[in-house]
XYZ file of C-alpha atoms in Angstrom:
105
model
C 31.108 113.845 -131.995
C 27.917 115.138 -130.217
C 27.789 118.287 -132.500
C 28.136 115.984 -135.307
C 25.121 114.100 -134.229
C 23.116 117.278 -133.810
C 23.733 118.562 -137.274
C 22.690 115.083 -138.562
C 19.577 115.212 -136.491
C 18.847 118.758 -137.668
C 19.149 117.665 -141.167
C 16.829 114.846 -140.777
C 14.463 117.360 -139.016
C 14.572 119.533 -142.135
C 13.947 116.460 -144.345
C 10.922 115.409 -142.275
C 9.456 118.994 -142.411
C 10.003 118.800 -146.215
C 8.402 115.431 -146.565
C 5.399 116.581 -144.578
C 4.893 119.456 -146.654
C 4.879 117.312 -149.852
C 2.519 114.998 -148.466
C 0.192 117.843 -147.714
C 0.652 119.447 -150.974
C -0.061 116.183 -152.944
C -3.075 115.158 -150.645
C -1.561 111.775 -150.667
C -0.982 109.013 -147.933
C 2.103 108.188 -146.237
C 2.346 105.061 -148.290
C 2.360 106.820 -151.501
C 5.169 109.279 -150.193
C 7.250 106.507 -149.141
C 6.713 104.350 -152.226
C 7.089 107.075 -154.778
C 10.517 107.076 -156.735
C 13.034 109.728 -156.078
C 12.625 111.125 -159.604
C 8.906 111.674 -159.053
C 9.437 113.453 -155.701
C 11.868 115.825 -157.517
C 9.160 116.554 -160.174
C 6.678 117.106 -157.603
C 8.838 119.554 -155.634
C 9.206 121.489 -159.011
C 5.391 121.513 -159.522
C 4.901 122.896 -155.952
C 7.454 125.553 -156.579
C 5.641 126.622 -159.978
C 2.119 126.637 -158.368
C 2.820 128.286 -155.175
C 6.252 129.755 -155.185
C 6.327 131.452 -151.892
C 4.306 129.240 -149.563
C 5.602 127.519 -146.571
C 4.974 124.128 -148.111
C 6.739 125.117 -151.291
C 9.762 126.363 -149.428
C 9.847 123.379 -147.120
C 9.851 120.991 -150.199
C 12.684 123.054 -151.784
C 14.722 122.884 -148.587
C 14.217 119.109 -148.203
C 15.367 118.695 -151.863
C 18.441 120.808 -151.176
C 19.123 118.794 -147.867
C 19.001 115.550 -149.807
C 21.564 117.088 -152.023
C 24.016 117.687 -149.200
C 23.280 121.207 -148.494
C 22.065 121.143 -144.833
C 24.874 123.583 -143.621
C 23.877 126.202 -146.358
C 20.052 125.853 -145.489
C 20.628 126.277 -141.878
C 22.770 129.362 -142.418
C 20.095 130.739 -144.725
C 17.445 130.246 -142.143
C 19.717 131.991 -139.644
C 20.097 134.880 -141.926
C 16.346 135.311 -141.498
C 16.702 135.179 -137.817
C 14.999 131.683 -137.541
C 16.138 128.258 -136.216
C 13.721 126.413 -138.219
C 11.566 127.271 -141.220
C 8.431 127.622 -139.283
C 9.915 130.645 -137.389
C 10.597 132.513 -140.708
C 8.316 135.525 -141.174
C 5.762 135.036 -143.991
C 6.804 138.287 -145.586
C 10.238 136.931 -145.985
C 9.057 133.751 -147.993
C 9.720 135.057 -151.543
C 13.321 136.291 -150.857
C 14.020 132.986 -148.786
C 12.674 130.902 -151.818
C 14.813 132.723 -154.326
C 18.076 132.436 -152.202
C 17.334 128.687 -151.435
C 16.826 127.857 -155.377
C 20.271 128.937 -155.959
C 22.045 126.902 -153.319
């Protein structure tokens, strides 16, 4: 039971990081991010990916989207592949490869 709760907490952490990245990328307020319909958020993630495909914010947004799709386990395994427990620990030179692998999840 404790390990399940930890996995859930890690998933929420990844989602929170992604939402912070989206808020920074949009330059909006917390209210706008909370009130925005889900479809608009997905379009915004796609826009961020197209504009800056290998940035920390773009990867964070993509990973938040994948987590919402139920791919938390795969995201965690992908981060571990790059020797990191969380996205902020991934080396910037690994961002392009990480982004490509995360897109196909």
